[in-house]
Amino acid sequence: MSTVTVSAFIEAQDVEVWRLLTDLPARARWLSAVGAVDVLTPGDFRPGTAWRETRVRPDGAEAPEEFVVVEAVAPGRLVLSSRGAGADYRITWTLRRVERRRRGCTEVTVEQEAVPTARYGRMLALILGGLAARAVEGALRRDLADLAQAVGPTRSAEAA
C-alpha cells in the first residue's frame, strides 16, 4: 500500500470549500484535469453517490475514473473510493477551519491510498513506487490549487 498526502491553506470558509468540493456538475468547470463528469446516481450527495469523471493526462490522453462516496461528513470529511487497474484507491479530503483575518481560512488535506489488487499492481508498485507517488502528488497538488483558485486565494501548500 502506498499513501500520498498533500495540504493547502485556502482563504475561504470550510462550508464554501465543502460546497464546491461536493458539487459534482461543477467539477469539470473548476478541475483543470477534468474534461467531463457523469453523475451515475440520482439524488443528493451522500454515501453511495457515484460519478465518472474523464481526466485528461498531460500527454492529452483521456482517462475515465469512477468514484463512490464512502463517507461524507459536512463540512469536514469526505472519503471516496475508486477502482483502478491493479489497485483500489481511497481518497480522503479533510477540511479544518482555521480562523484568520475576517474571512477565515480552511486547511484542506487530501490523502490518496493505493492498495494493489493484482499481482502486476504489486509489481508495478515496487518498481515504480517513487515515480508513481510523485505523479500522484503532482495531480493532488493541481487539484488543490484548482479548488483554491475556484473558491479563494491559496496562502501556501505543503506535502506531508
Short mmCIF file of N, CA and C in Angstrom, two decimals, residues 43-133:
data_model
loop_
_atom_site.label_atom_id
_atom_site.label_comp_id
_atom_site.label_asym_id
_atom_site.label_seq_id
_atom_site.Cartn_x
_atom_site.Cartn_y
_atom_site.Cartn_z
N GLY A 43 -30.16 11.93 -6.93
CA GLY A 43 -30.37 12.40 -5.56
C GLY A 43 -29.24 13.24 -5.01
N ASP A 44 -29.34 13.51 -3.71
CA ASP A 44 -28.38 14.36 -3.02
C ASP A 44 -27.02 13.67 -2.88
N PHE A 45 -26.01 14.48 -2.65
CA PHE A 45 -24.65 13.99 -2.41
C PHE A 45 -24.63 13.33 -1.04
N ARG A 46 -24.24 12.05 -1.00
CA ARG A 46 -24.26 11.26 0.24
C ARG A 46 -23.45 9.99 0.02
N PRO A 47 -23.19 9.20 1.08
CA PRO A 47 -22.55 7.92 0.87
C PRO A 47 -23.33 7.09 -0.15
N GLY A 48 -22.60 6.51 -1.09
CA GLY A 48 -23.22 5.74 -2.17
C GLY A 48 -23.31 6.52 -3.47
N THR A 49 -23.21 7.85 -3.41
CA THR A 49 -23.22 8.66 -4.63
C THR A 49 -22.03 8.25 -5.49
N ALA A 50 -22.28 8.07 -6.78
CA ALA A 50 -21.22 7.65 -7.70
C ALA A 50 -21.21 8.54 -8.93
N TRP A 51 -20.01 8.74 -9.47
CA TRP A 51 -19.86 9.50 -10.70
C TRP A 51 -18.62 9.05 -11.45
N ARG A 52 -18.62 9.37 -12.73
CA ARG A 52 -17.47 9.09 -13.59
C ARG A 52 -16.95 10.44 -14.07
N GLU A 53 -15.66 10.65 -13.93
CA GLU A 53 -15.07 11.85 -14.50
C GLU A 53 -13.98 11.44 -15.46
N THR A 54 -13.90 12.17 -16.54
CA THR A 54 -12.87 11.91 -17.55
C THR A 54 -11.74 12.90 -17.32
N ARG A 55 -10.61 12.35 -16.91
CA ARG A 55 -9.43 13.18 -16.67
C ARG A 55 -8.58 13.21 -17.92
N VAL A 56 -7.97 14.34 -18.16
CA VAL A 56 -7.08 14.49 -19.31
C VAL A 56 -5.65 14.47 -18.78
N ARG A 57 -4.89 13.49 -19.22
CA ARG A 57 -3.49 13.36 -18.78
C ARG A 57 -2.63 14.42 -19.45
N PRO A 58 -1.43 14.65 -18.90
CA PRO A 58 -0.52 15.63 -19.50
C PRO A 58 -0.21 15.35 -20.98
N ASP A 59 -0.26 14.07 -21.38
CA ASP A 59 0.01 13.74 -22.79
C ASP A 59 -1.22 13.90 -23.68
N GLY A 60 -2.35 14.34 -23.08
CA GLY A 60 -3.56 14.57 -23.85
C GLY A 60 -4.52 13.38 -23.87
N ALA A 61 -4.06 12.22 -23.41
CA ALA A 61 -4.93 11.04 -23.39
C ALA A 61 -6.01 11.20 -22.32
N GLU A 62 -7.18 10.63 -22.58
CA GLU A 62 -8.27 10.70 -21.62
C GLU A 62 -8.29 9.45 -20.77
N ALA A 63 -8.57 9.61 -19.49
CA ALA A 63 -8.61 8.50 -18.54
C ALA A 63 -9.88 8.61 -17.69
N PRO A 64 -10.89 7.79 -17.99
CA PRO A 64 -12.10 7.84 -17.16
C PRO A 64 -11.85 7.19 -15.80
N GLU A 65 -12.38 7.80 -14.75
CA GLU A 65 -12.28 7.27 -13.40
C GLU A 65 -13.65 7.33 -12.76
N GLU A 66 -14.02 6.26 -12.05
CA GLU A 66 -15.29 6.25 -11.33
C GLU A 66 -15.02 6.38 -9.84
N PHE A 67 -15.83 7.19 -9.18
CA PHE A 67 -15.71 7.43 -7.76
C PHE A 67 -17.02 7.11 -7.06
N VAL A 68 -16.91 6.62 -5.82
CA VAL A 68 -18.08 6.38 -4.98
C VAL A 68 -17.81 7.04 -3.63
N VAL A 69 -18.80 7.75 -3.11
CA VAL A 69 -18.67 8.37 -1.80
C VAL A 69 -18.83 7.28 -0.74
N VAL A 70 -17.81 7.15 0.10
CA VAL A 70 -17.83 6.19 1.21
C VAL A 70 -18.34 6.87 2.47
N GLU A 71 -17.87 8.11 2.69
CA GLU A 71 -18.24 8.87 3.88
C GLU A 71 -18.31 10.34 3.50
N ALA A 72 -19.34 11.03 4.01
CA ALA A 72 -19.47 12.46 3.76
C ALA A 72 -20.01 13.12 5.03
N VAL A 73 -19.11 13.80 5.74
CA VAL A 73 -19.48 14.49 6.97
C VAL A 73 -19.20 15.97 6.75
N ALA A 74 -20.26 16.72 6.40
CA ALA A 74 -20.11 18.14 6.07
C ALA A 74 -19.81 18.94 7.33
N PRO A 75 -18.98 19.94 7.24
CA PRO A 75 -18.11 20.29 6.15
C PRO A 75 -16.68 19.84 6.38
N GLY A 76 -16.47 18.67 6.99
CA GLY A 76 -15.12 18.33 7.42
C GLY A 76 -14.43 17.13 6.82
N ARG A 77 -15.18 16.13 6.33
CA ARG A 77 -14.51 14.91 5.90
C ARG A 77 -15.28 14.27 4.75
N LEU A 78 -14.54 13.96 3.70
CA LEU A 78 -15.10 13.29 2.53
C LEU A 78 -14.17 12.15 2.16
N VAL A 79 -14.72 10.94 2.10
CA VAL A 79 -13.93 9.76 1.74
C VAL A 79 -14.53 9.15 0.47
N LEU A 80 -13.68 8.96 -0.53
CA LEU A 80 -14.08 8.40 -1.81
C LEU A 80 -13.32 7.11 -2.07
N SER A 81 -13.92 6.24 -2.86
CA SER A 81 -13.19 5.05 -3.33
C SER A 81 -13.24 5.04 -4.85
N SER A 82 -12.21 4.43 -5.42
CA SER A 82 -12.13 4.31 -6.87
C SER A 82 -11.35 3.04 -7.19
N ARG A 83 -11.91 2.24 -8.08
CA ARG A 83 -11.23 1.02 -8.52
C ARG A 83 -10.36 1.36 -9.72
N GLY A 84 -9.14 0.95 -9.67
CA GLY A 84 -8.24 1.19 -10.78
C GLY A 84 -7.73 -0.12 -11.35
N ALA A 85 -6.93 -0.03 -12.37
CA ALA A 85 -6.32 -1.22 -12.97
C ALA A 85 -5.19 -1.69 -12.06
N GLY A 86 -5.42 -2.77 -11.35
CA GLY A 86 -4.40 -3.34 -10.49
C GLY A 86 -4.34 -2.76 -9.10
N ALA A 87 -5.18 -1.77 -8.78
CA ALA A 87 -5.18 -1.17 -7.44
C ALA A 87 -6.53 -0.53 -7.15
N ASP A 88 -6.89 -0.53 -5.88
CA ASP A 88 -8.05 0.20 -5.41
C ASP A 88 -7.54 1.44 -4.69
N TYR A 89 -8.28 2.54 -4.83
CA TYR A 89 -7.85 3.81 -4.26
C TYR A 89 -8.87 4.30 -3.25
N ARG A 90 -8.35 4.92 -2.22
CA ARG A 90 -9.18 5.58 -1.21
C ARG A 90 -8.65 7.00 -1.10
N ILE A 91 -9.52 7.98 -1.34
CA ILE A 91 -9.13 9.38 -1.33
C ILE A 91 -9.90 10.04 -0.18
N THR A 92 -9.16 10.63 0.75
CA THR A 92 -9.78 11.27 1.90
C THR A 92 -9.48 12.76 1.88
N TRP A 93 -10.54 13.56 1.86
CA TRP A 93 -10.43 15.02 1.94
C TRP A 93 -10.81 15.42 3.36
N THR A 94 -9.95 16.19 4.01
CA THR A 94 -10.22 16.68 5.35
C THR A 94 -10.16 18.21 5.33
N LEU A 95 -11.21 18.85 5.81
CA LEU A 95 -11.28 20.30 5.86
C LEU A 95 -11.29 20.73 7.33
N ARG A 96 -10.36 21.60 7.69
CA ARG A 96 -10.26 22.08 9.07
C ARG A 96 -10.27 23.60 9.07
N ARG A 97 -11.24 24.17 9.75
CA ARG A 97 -11.36 25.63 9.82
C ARG A 97 -10.22 26.21 10.64
N VAL A 98 -9.62 27.24 10.08
CA VAL A 98 -8.56 27.98 10.75
C VAL A 98 -8.99 29.44 10.71
N GLU A 99 -9.15 30.05 11.87
CA GLU A 99 -9.59 31.45 11.89
C GLU A 99 -8.41 32.36 11.55
N ARG A 100 -8.56 33.13 10.49
CA ARG A 100 -7.55 34.08 10.04
C ARG A 100 -8.28 35.32 9.55
N ARG A 101 -7.79 36.43 9.95
CA ARG A 101 -8.36 37.70 9.49
C ARG A 101 -9.87 37.70 9.66
N ARG A 102 -10.57 38.36 8.78
CA ARG A 102 -12.03 38.44 8.90
C ARG A 102 -12.73 37.29 8.19
N ARG A 103 -12.17 36.83 7.11
CA ARG A 103 -12.87 35.87 6.26
C ARG A 103 -12.75 34.44 6.77
N GLY A 104 -11.65 34.10 7.37
CA GLY A 104 -11.44 32.72 7.78
C GLY A 104 -10.61 31.98 6.75
N CYS A 105 -10.20 30.81 7.11
CA CYS A 105 -9.31 30.02 6.27
C CYS A 105 -9.60 28.56 6.54
N THR A 106 -9.37 27.74 5.55
CA THR A 106 -9.57 26.30 5.70
C THR A 106 -8.30 25.57 5.31
N GLU A 107 -7.84 24.71 6.20
CA GLU A 107 -6.74 23.82 5.85
C GLU A 107 -7.38 22.60 5.18
N VAL A 108 -6.98 22.35 3.95
CA VAL A 108 -7.53 21.23 3.19
C VAL A 108 -6.41 20.21 3.00
N THR A 109 -6.66 18.99 3.44
CA THR A 109 -5.70 17.91 3.27
C THR A 109 -6.36 16.83 2.43
N VAL A 110 -5.66 16.38 1.42
CA VAL A 110 -6.16 15.26 0.61
C VAL A 110 -5.11 14.15 0.66
N GLU A 111 -5.60 12.95 0.96
CA GLU A 111 -4.72 11.79 1.08
C GLU A 111 -5.23 10.70 0.14
N GLN A 112 -4.33 10.15 -0.65
CA GLN A 112 -4.71 9.05 -1.53
C GLN A 112 -3.93 7.81 -1.13
N GLU A 113 -4.66 6.75 -0.86
CA GLU A 113 -4.07 5.46 -0.54
C GLU A 113 -4.33 4.52 -1.72
N ALA A 114 -3.31 3.80 -2.12
CA ALA A 114 -3.45 2.82 -3.20
C ALA A 114 -3.15 1.43 -2.64
N VAL A 115 -4.08 0.52 -2.84
CA VAL A 115 -3.91 -0.85 -2.38
C VAL A 115 -3.89 -1.75 -3.61
N PRO A 116 -2.72 -2.36 -3.92
CA PRO A 116 -2.66 -3.25 -5.09
C PRO A 116 -3.66 -4.39 -4.95
N THR A 117 -4.35 -4.71 -6.04
CA THR A 117 -5.34 -5.78 -6.03
C THR A 117 -4.96 -6.93 -6.95
N ALA A 118 -3.91 -6.76 -7.73
CA ALA A 118 -3.48 -7.80 -8.65
C ALA A 118 -1.96 -7.92 -8.55
N ARG A 119 -1.44 -9.07 -8.94
CA ARG A 119 -0.01 -9.32 -8.87
C ARG A 119 0.78 -8.24 -9.60
N TYR A 120 0.34 -7.86 -10.81
CA TYR A 120 1.08 -6.85 -11.55
C TYR A 120 0.99 -5.49 -10.87
N GLY A 121 -0.09 -5.24 -10.13
CA GLY A 121 -0.21 -3.98 -9.38
C GLY A 121 0.84 -3.91 -8.29
N ARG A 122 1.08 -5.03 -7.61
CA ARG A 122 2.11 -5.07 -6.57
C ARG A 122 3.50 -4.91 -7.19
N MET A 123 3.71 -5.56 -8.33
CA MET A 123 5.00 -5.47 -9.01
C MET A 123 5.27 -4.04 -9.48
N LEU A 124 4.27 -3.41 -10.07
CA LEU A 124 4.42 -2.02 -10.51
C LEU A 124 4.69 -1.09 -9.34
N ALA A 125 4.00 -1.35 -8.21
CA ALA A 125 4.21 -0.51 -7.03
C ALA A 125 5.65 -0.60 -6.55
N LEU A 126 6.24 -1.79 -6.62
CA LEU A 126 7.63 -1.96 -6.21
C LEU A 126 8.59 -1.27 -7.18
N ILE A 127 8.33 -1.45 -8.47
CA ILE A 127 9.23 -0.91 -9.49
C ILE A 127 9.09 0.59 -9.64
N LEU A 128 7.85 1.07 -9.69
CA LEU A 128 7.59 2.48 -9.98
C LEU A 128 7.09 3.28 -8.77
N GLY A 129 7.22 2.73 -7.58
CA GLY A 129 6.66 3.35 -6.38
C GLY A 129 6.95 4.82 -6.25
N GLY A 130 8.22 5.23 -6.26
CA GLY A 130 8.58 6.63 -6.09
C GLY A 130 8.09 7.50 -7.22
N LEU A 131 8.22 7.01 -8.44
CA LEU A 131 7.76 7.76 -9.61
C LEU A 131 6.25 7.95 -9.56
N ALA A 132 5.54 6.87 -9.24
CA ALA A 132 4.08 6.94 -9.17
C ALA A 132 3.65 7.90 -8.05
N ALA A 133 4.33 7.84 -6.92
CA ALA A 133 3.98 8.72 -5.80
C ALA A 133 4.17 10.18 -6.19
#
